[in-house]
XYZ file of C-alpha atoms in Angstrom:
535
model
C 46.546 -16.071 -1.685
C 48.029 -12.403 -1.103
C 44.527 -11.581 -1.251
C 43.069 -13.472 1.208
C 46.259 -12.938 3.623
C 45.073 -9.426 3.305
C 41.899 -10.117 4.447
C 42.952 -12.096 7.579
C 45.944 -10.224 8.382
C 44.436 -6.587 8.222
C 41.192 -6.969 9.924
C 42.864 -8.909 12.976
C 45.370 -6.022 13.107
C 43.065 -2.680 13.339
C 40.648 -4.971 16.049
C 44.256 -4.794 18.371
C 44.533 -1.210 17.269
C 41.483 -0.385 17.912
C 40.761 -2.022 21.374
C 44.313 -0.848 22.290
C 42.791 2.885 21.917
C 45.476 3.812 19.450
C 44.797 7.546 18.222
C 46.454 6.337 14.846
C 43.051 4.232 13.849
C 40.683 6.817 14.090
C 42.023 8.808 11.654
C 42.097 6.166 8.867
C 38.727 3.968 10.430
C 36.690 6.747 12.331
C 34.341 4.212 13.317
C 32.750 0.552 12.976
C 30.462 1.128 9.659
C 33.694 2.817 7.850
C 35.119 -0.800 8.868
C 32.897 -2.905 7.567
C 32.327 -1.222 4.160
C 36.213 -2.019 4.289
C 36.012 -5.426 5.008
C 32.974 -5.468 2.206
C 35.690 -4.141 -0.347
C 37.759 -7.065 0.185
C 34.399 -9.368 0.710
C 33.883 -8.504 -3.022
C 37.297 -8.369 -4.829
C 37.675 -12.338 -3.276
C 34.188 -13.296 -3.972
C 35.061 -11.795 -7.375
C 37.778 -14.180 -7.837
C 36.889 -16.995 -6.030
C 33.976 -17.986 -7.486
C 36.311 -19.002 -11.271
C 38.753 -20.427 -9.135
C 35.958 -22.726 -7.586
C 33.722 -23.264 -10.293
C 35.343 -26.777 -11.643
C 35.213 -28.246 -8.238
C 31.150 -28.149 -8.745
C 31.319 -28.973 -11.656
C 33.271 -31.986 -11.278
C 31.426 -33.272 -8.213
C 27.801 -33.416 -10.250
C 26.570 -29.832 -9.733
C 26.076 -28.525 -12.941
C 23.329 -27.109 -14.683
C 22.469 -26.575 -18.564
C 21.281 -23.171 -19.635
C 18.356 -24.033 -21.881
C 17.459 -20.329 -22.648
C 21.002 -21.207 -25.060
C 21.261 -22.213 -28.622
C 22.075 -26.141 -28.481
C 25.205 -25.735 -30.257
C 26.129 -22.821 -27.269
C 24.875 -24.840 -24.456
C 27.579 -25.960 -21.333
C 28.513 -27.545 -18.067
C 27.282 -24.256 -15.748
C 28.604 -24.726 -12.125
C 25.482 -24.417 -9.955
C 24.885 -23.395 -6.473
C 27.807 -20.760 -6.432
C 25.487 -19.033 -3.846
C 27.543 -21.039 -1.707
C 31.138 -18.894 -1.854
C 28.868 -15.822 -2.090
C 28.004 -16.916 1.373
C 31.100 -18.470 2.481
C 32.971 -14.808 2.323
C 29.981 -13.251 3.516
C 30.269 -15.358 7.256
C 34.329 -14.966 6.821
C 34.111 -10.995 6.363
C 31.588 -10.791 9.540
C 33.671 -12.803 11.457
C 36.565 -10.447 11.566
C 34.134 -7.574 11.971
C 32.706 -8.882 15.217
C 34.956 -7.428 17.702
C 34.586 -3.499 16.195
C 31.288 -2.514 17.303
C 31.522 -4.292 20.339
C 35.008 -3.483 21.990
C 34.537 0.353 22.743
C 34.112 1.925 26.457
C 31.053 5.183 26.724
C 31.860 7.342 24.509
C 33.078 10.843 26.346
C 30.472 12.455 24.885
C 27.892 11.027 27.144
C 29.559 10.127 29.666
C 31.697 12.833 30.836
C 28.606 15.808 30.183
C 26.557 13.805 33.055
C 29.163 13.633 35.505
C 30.251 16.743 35.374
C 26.023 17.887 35.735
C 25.892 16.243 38.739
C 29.564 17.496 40.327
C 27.894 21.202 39.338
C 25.005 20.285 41.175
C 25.839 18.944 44.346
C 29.314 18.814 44.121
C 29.258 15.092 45.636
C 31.791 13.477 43.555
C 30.889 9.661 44.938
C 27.582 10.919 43.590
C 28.801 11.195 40.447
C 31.318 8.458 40.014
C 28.223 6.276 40.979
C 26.530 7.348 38.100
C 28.983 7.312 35.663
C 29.170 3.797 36.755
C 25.719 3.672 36.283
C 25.843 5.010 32.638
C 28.931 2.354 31.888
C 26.744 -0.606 33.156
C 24.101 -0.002 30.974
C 26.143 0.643 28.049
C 27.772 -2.294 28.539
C 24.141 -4.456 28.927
C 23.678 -2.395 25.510
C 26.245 -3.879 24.001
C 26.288 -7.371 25.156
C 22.359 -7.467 23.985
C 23.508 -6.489 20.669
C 26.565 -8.776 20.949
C 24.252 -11.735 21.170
C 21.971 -10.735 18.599
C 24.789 -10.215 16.005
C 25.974 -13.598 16.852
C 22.254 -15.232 16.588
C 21.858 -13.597 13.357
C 24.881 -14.835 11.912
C 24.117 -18.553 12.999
C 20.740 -18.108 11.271
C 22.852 -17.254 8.050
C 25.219 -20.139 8.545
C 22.480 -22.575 9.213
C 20.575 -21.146 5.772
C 23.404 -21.244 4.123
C 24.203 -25.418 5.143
C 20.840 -26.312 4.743
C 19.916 -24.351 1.076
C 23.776 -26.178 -0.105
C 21.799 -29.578 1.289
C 18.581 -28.346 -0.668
C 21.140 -27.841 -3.673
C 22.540 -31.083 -3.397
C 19.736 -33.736 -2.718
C 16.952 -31.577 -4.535
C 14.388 -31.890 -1.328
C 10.753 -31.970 -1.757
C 8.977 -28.378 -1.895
C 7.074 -29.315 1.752
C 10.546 -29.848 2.732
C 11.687 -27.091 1.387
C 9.065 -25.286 3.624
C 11.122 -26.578 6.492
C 14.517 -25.556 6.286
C 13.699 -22.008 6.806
C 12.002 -22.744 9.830
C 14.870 -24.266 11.164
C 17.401 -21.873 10.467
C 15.362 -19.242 11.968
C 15.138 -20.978 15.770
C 18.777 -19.374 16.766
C 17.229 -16.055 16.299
C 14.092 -16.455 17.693
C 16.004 -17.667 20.784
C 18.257 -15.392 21.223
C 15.755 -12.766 20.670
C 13.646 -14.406 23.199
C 16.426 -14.042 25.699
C 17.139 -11.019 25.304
C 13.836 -10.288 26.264
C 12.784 -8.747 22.814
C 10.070 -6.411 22.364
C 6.634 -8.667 21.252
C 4.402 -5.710 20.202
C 3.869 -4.275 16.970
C 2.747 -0.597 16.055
C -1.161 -0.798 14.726
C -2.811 1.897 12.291
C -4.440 4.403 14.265
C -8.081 3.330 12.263
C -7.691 -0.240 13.642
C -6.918 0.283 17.012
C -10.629 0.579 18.448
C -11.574 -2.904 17.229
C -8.685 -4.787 19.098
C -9.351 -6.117 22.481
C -8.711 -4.112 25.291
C -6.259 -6.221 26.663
C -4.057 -6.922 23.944
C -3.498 -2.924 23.689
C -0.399 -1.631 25.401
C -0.429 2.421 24.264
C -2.340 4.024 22.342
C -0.318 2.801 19.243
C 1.216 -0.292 20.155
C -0.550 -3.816 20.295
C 1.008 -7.195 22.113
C 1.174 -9.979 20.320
C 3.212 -12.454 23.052
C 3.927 -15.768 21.409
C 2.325 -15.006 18.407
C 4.866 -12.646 17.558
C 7.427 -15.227 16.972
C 4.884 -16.936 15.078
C 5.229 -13.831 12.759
C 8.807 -13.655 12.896
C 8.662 -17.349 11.434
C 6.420 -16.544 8.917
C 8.612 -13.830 7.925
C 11.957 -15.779 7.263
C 10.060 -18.244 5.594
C 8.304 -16.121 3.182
C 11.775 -13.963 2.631
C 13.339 -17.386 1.557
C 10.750 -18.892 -0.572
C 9.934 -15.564 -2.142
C 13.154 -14.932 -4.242
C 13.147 -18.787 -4.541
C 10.491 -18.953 -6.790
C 10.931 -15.323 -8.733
C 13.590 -17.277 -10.337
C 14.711 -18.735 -13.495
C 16.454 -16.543 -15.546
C 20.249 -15.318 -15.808
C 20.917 -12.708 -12.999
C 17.043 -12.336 -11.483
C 18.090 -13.611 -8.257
C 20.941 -11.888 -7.580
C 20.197 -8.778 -9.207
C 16.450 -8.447 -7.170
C 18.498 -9.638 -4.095
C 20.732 -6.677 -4.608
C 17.782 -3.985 -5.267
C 16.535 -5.134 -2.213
C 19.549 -5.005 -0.450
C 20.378 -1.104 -1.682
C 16.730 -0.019 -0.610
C 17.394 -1.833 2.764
C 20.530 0.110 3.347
C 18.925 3.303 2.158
C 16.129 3.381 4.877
C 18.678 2.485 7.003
C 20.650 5.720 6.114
C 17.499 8.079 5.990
C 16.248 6.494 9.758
C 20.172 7.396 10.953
C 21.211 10.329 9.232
C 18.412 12.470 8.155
C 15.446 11.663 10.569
C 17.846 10.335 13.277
C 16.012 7.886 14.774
C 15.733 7.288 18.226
C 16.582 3.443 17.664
C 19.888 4.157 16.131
C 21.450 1.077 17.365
C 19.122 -1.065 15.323
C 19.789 0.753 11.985
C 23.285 0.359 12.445
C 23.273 -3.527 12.771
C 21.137 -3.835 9.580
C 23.909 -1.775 7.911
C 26.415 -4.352 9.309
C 25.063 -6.765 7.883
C 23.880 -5.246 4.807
C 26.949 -3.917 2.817
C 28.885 -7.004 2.794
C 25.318 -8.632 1.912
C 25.362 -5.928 -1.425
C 29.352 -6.497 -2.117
C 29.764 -10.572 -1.786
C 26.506 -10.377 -4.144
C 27.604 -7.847 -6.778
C 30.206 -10.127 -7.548
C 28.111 -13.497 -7.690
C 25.604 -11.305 -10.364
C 28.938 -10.494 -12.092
C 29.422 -13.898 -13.118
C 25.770 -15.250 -12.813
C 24.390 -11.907 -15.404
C 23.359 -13.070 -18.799
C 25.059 -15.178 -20.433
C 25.299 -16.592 -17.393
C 28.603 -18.696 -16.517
C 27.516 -20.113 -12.785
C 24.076 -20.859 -11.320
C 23.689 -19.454 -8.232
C 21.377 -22.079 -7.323
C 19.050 -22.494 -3.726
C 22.046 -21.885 -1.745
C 21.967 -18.394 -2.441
C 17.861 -17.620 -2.636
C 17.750 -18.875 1.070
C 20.481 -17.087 1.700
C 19.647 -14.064 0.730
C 16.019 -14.128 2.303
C 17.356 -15.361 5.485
C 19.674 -12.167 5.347
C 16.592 -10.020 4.336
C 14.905 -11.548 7.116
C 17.077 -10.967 10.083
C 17.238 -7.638 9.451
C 13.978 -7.014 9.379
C 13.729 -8.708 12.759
C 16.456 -7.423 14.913
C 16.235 -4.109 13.325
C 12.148 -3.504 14.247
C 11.401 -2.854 10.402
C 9.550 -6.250 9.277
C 6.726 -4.344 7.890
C 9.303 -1.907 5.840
C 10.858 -5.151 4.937
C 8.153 -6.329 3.204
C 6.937 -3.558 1.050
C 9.944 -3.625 -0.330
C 9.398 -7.397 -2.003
C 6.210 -5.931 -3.444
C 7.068 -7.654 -6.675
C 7.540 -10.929 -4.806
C 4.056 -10.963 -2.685
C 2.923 -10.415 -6.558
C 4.393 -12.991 -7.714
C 2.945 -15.087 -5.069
C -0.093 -13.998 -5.116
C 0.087 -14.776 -9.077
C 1.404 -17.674 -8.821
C -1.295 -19.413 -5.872
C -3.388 -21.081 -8.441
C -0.152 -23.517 -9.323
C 1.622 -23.863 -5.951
C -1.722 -25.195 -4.428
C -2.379 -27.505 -7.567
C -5.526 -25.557 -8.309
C -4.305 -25.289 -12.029
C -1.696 -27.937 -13.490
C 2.018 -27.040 -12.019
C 4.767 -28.325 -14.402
C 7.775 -28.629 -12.127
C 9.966 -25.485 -13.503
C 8.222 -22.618 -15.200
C 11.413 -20.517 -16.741
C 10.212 -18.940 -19.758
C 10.644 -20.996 -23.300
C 13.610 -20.401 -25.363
C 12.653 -20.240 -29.072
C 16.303 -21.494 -31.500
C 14.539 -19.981 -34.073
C 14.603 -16.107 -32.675
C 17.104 -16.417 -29.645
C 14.237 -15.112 -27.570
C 12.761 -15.988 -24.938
C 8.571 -16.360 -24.460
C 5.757 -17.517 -22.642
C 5.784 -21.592 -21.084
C 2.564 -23.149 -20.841
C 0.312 -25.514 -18.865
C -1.606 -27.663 -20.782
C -4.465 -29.227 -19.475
C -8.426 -30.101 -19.930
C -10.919 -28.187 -18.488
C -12.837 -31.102 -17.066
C -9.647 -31.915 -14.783
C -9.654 -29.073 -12.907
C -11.446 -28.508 -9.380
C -14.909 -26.169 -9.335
C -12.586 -23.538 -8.048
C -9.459 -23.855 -10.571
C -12.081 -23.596 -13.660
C -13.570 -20.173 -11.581
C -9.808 -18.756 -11.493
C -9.012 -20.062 -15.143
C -12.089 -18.346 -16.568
C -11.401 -15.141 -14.457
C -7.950 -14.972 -15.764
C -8.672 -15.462 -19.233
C -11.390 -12.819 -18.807
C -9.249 -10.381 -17.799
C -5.996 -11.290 -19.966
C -3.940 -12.304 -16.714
C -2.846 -15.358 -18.846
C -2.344 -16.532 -22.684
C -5.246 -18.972 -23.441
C -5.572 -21.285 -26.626
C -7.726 -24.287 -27.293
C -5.750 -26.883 -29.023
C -7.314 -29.898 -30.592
C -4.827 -33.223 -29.959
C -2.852 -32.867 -33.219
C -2.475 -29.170 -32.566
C -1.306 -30.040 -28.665
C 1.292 -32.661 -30.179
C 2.660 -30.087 -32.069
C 3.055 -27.681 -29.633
C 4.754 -29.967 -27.625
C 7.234 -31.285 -30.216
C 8.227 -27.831 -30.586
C 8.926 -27.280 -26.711
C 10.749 -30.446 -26.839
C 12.862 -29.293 -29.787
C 14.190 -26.290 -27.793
C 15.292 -28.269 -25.120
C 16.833 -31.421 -27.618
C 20.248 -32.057 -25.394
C 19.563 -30.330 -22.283
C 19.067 -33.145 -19.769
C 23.235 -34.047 -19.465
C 25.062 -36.064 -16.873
C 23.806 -35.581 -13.245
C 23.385 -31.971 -13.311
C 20.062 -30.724 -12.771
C 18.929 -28.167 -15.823
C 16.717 -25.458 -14.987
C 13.709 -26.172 -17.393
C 10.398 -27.624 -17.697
C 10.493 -31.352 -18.183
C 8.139 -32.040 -21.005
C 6.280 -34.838 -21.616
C 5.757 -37.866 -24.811
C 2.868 -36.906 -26.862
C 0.699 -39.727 -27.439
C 0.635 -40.426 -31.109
C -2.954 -41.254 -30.939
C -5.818 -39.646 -29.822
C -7.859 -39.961 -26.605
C -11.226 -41.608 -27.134
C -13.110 -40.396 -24.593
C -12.177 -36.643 -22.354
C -11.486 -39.217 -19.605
C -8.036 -38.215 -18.042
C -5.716 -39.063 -15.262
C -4.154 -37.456 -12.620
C -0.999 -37.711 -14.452
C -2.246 -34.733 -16.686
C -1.567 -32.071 -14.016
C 1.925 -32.555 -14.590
C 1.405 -32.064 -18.465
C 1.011 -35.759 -19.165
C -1.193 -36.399 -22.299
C -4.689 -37.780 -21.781
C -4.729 -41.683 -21.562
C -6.807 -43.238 -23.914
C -10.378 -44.609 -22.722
C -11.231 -48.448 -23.355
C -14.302 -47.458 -24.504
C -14.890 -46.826 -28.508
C -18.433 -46.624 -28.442
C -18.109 -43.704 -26.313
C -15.476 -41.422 -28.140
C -18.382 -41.718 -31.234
C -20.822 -40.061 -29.352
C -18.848 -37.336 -27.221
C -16.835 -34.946 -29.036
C -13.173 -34.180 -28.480
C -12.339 -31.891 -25.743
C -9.825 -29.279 -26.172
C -6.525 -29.322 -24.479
C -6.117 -25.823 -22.957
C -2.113 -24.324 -23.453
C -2.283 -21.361 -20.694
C 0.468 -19.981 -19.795
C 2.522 -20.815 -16.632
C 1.820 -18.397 -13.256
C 5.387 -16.558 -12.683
C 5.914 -12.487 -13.021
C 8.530 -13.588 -15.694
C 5.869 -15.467 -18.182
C 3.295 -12.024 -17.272
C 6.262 -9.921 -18.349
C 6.506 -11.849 -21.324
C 2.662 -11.694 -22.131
C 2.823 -7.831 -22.270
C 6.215 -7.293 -24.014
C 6.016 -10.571 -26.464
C 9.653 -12.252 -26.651
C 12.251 -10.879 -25.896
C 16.372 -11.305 -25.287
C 16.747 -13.270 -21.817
C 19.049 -10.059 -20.800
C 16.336 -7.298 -21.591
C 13.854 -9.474 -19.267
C 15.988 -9.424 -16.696
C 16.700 -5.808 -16.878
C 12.678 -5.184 -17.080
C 12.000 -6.946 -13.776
C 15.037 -5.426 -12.344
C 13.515 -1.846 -13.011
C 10.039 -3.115 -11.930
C 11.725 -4.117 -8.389
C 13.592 -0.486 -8.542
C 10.416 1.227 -9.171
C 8.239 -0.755 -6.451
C 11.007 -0.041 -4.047
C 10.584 3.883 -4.613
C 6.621 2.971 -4.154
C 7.821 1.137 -1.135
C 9.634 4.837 0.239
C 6.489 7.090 -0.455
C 4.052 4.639 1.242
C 6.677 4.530 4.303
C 7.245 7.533 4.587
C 3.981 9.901 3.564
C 0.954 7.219 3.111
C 2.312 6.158 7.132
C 2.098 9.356 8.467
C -2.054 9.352 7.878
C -1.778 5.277 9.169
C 0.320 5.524 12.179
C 0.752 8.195 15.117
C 4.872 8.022 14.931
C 6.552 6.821 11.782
């Protein structure tokens, strides 16, 4: 309680201070970003202790998952969609930091250097008393735009937040899922559109004589009009559903979140500090929003790193994207924004065949826990050849040519086997109303199919149903069940390290994201300069 008294009572206190003009704040707070990582400080240490205090009240009201990458004998009530505090403390701690950048007059050092130009000059002083009145105006425009922007961007986060905790909750469809991002992204689209936001984008310099002439605005920049806000939709949802579905294992989300989040705040720092950036403004209110972002999240992957003790569940993936996302927007870096989730396009990309149903999807794909070992390895797909579309055998064979995915022909006894075994490592898991996160396997059929004939109920791992038909099954041999394994970044890890400790795999991706984010830096910042004109 002292705790959070702290964080009401101090924040309120240097706002007073600080729109009072008091020379005593300066000298501890010399200006709004010094605030904030402040207030981030304190967003942490509660989110830090918070999130215990909390955890029973999920688990007592259904929301509770198992951890199934757990020995049976280990495995408990986890408290899931924590995500939710995370972003609870994150609104709270930009609430109090609203009025700071917003509440100071020109600065003297712009201000006072023009008028006294123009008293030099002329010496009218009306002159110049007009246009320091001039300068104010604008600066004040300045800071209302940004105002409103801060304030659209934080009722995008609010509205993620609600409607990932609803997600969370009811366990929505995933073309409903497809939705709610969409939704929470229309009070920042609006504002943005009254504010009168910029709707061009910067082109490479080799694609700018193939554009129509009168969609080109410079000799760099191309307008997009509407469609630009088609873009910035696509953008929030993609954020959103990205980290969604790199997911599954103890501290992935909130540890990629985070590298994200540090890379974000670093480009941020190298635009103001080192290059200086014209667009300082924009930098700034990406940093605003970005350190209490990295704090309220350190804490959640304190608790949620393996072995995990809370989920952070869909609250906090479409939380964090929508974050991701609204900085990208307001701060005019989208395309910056999204070579840094390099590992997530891959894992989209990867993962196509089974979101469009192209190859059989089982519902979760985490990687399969073996009680024998303690490790973690690949989960599979099973399914018959004949099932699949002319296009899903094409991408099947092409992956198994080039060793994108395990591949074994099983024979029926060898495919109830393999599923016995699966089932074995998740013996207990399914417990009260919380949802585990693992794949829900299927009954083998103790008997044979007579004929390849199979059912659309296979694409969700459902043995083959058994034909009517015994003269047939004499003369048509048995098809093999194919066991391929499922289409996430975490199974591919798995394929080309073999099993491993749930922890280590983590830590692996972790480092991948790290490494693509430094690939992320030299493409921005040398590949762009033989792209683009200005970088």
């Amino acid at each position: 309680m002292l705790l959070l008294s702290l964080l009401v009572v101090l924040p309120s206190s240097l706002a007073v201070c600080y729109a009072s003009g008091t020379d005593v704040l300066p000298l501890l707070i010399p200006t709004p970003l010094a605030i904030n990582a402040a207030l981030s400080v304190a967003a942490f240490i509660a989110t830090l202790q918070l999130i215990p205090a909390l955890s029973s009240l999920f688990v007592n009201a259904g929301l509770f998952g198992m951890d199934l990458n757990k020995p049976i004998q280990n495995r408990v009530k986890v408290p899931e969609a924590l995500g939710v505090i995370c972003g609870a403390v994150y609104l709270i701690c930009l609430f109090f930091f609203i009025p700071f950048p917003f509440i100071e007059n020109l600065p003297d050092d712009v201000a006072e250097p023009v008028s006294d130009a123009l008293l030099l000059h002329d010496g009218d002083r009306a002159a110049a008393n007009a246009a320091y009145e001039a300068l104010v105006v604008l600066h004040n425009e300045k800071n209302q735009r940004m105002f409103r922007s801060f304030l659209g961007a934080l009722l995008s986060i609010c509205c993620m937040i609600f409607l990932g905790f609803a997600d969370d909750v009811l366990n929505l469809r995933w073309r409903h899922k497809l939705m709610l991002p969409t939704i929470a992204t229309l009070p920042i689209l609006m504002v943005y559109f009254a504010n009168h936001g910029v709707t061009s984008v910067i082109f490479p310099k080799f694609a700018m004589p193939f554009l129509p002439s009168f969609m080109l605005q410079s000799d760099q920049t191309v307008f997009l009009g509407p469609l630009y806000y088609v873009f910035m939709g696509m953008i929030a949802v993609f954020c959103t559903n990205a980290i969604n579905i790199l997911a599954g294992i103890n501290g992935l989300e909130a540890g990629q979140s985070i590298v994200i989040a540090i890379s974000i705040a670093i480009n941020n720092a190298v635009q103001i500090f080192l290059i200086q950036d014209a667009d300082v403004q924009n930098h700034l209110f990406s940093l605003y929003l970005m350190l209490p972002f990295i704090a309220t999240t350190a804490a959640l992957l304190w608790w949620n790193w393996f072995p995990s003790r809370v989920f952070v569940g869909d609250t906090f993936c479409y939380f964090a994207g929508m974050t991701f996302a609204v900085v990208g927007i307001l701060g005019h870096f989208s395309k910056t924004l999204l070579l840094l989730f390099i590992p997530q396009v891959l894992n989209f990309v990867y993962s196509l065949p089974q979101l469009f149903h192209l190859v059989p999807c089982p519902r979760h794909r985490m990687p399969k826990f073996d009680p024998a070992t303690g490790l973690v390895g690949n989960s599979h797909a099973y399914f018959k050849m004949s099932e699949l579309s002319g296009v899903g055998r094409i991408i099947v064979t092409t992956m198994r040519i080039f060793r994108l995915v395990t591949y074994k022909e099983l024979s029926q006894q060898d495919y109830v086997l393999a599923l016995a075994a699966e089932q074995a490592s998740k013996t207990g898991a399914d417990l009260g109303k919380g949802r585990a996160e693992a794949t829900t396997l299927p009954k083998p059929e103790p008997q044979p199919p007579a004929t390849p004939r199979a059912t659309r109920a296979l694409k969700r791992n459902q043995p083959p149903h058994q034909s009517d038909d015994a003269s047939s099954s004499a003369s048509k041999p048995e098809e093999p069940i194919i066991q391929m394994s499922n289409l996430t970044l975490i199974n591919f890890s798995l394929m080309l390290t073999g099993p491993q400790k749930e922890g280590q795999v983590t830590c692996n991706l972790l480092l991948f994201q790290a490494v693509c984010s430094g690939i992320a830096f030299f493409i921005r910042y040398y590949i762009a300069a033989w792209l683009y004109r200005d970088v």
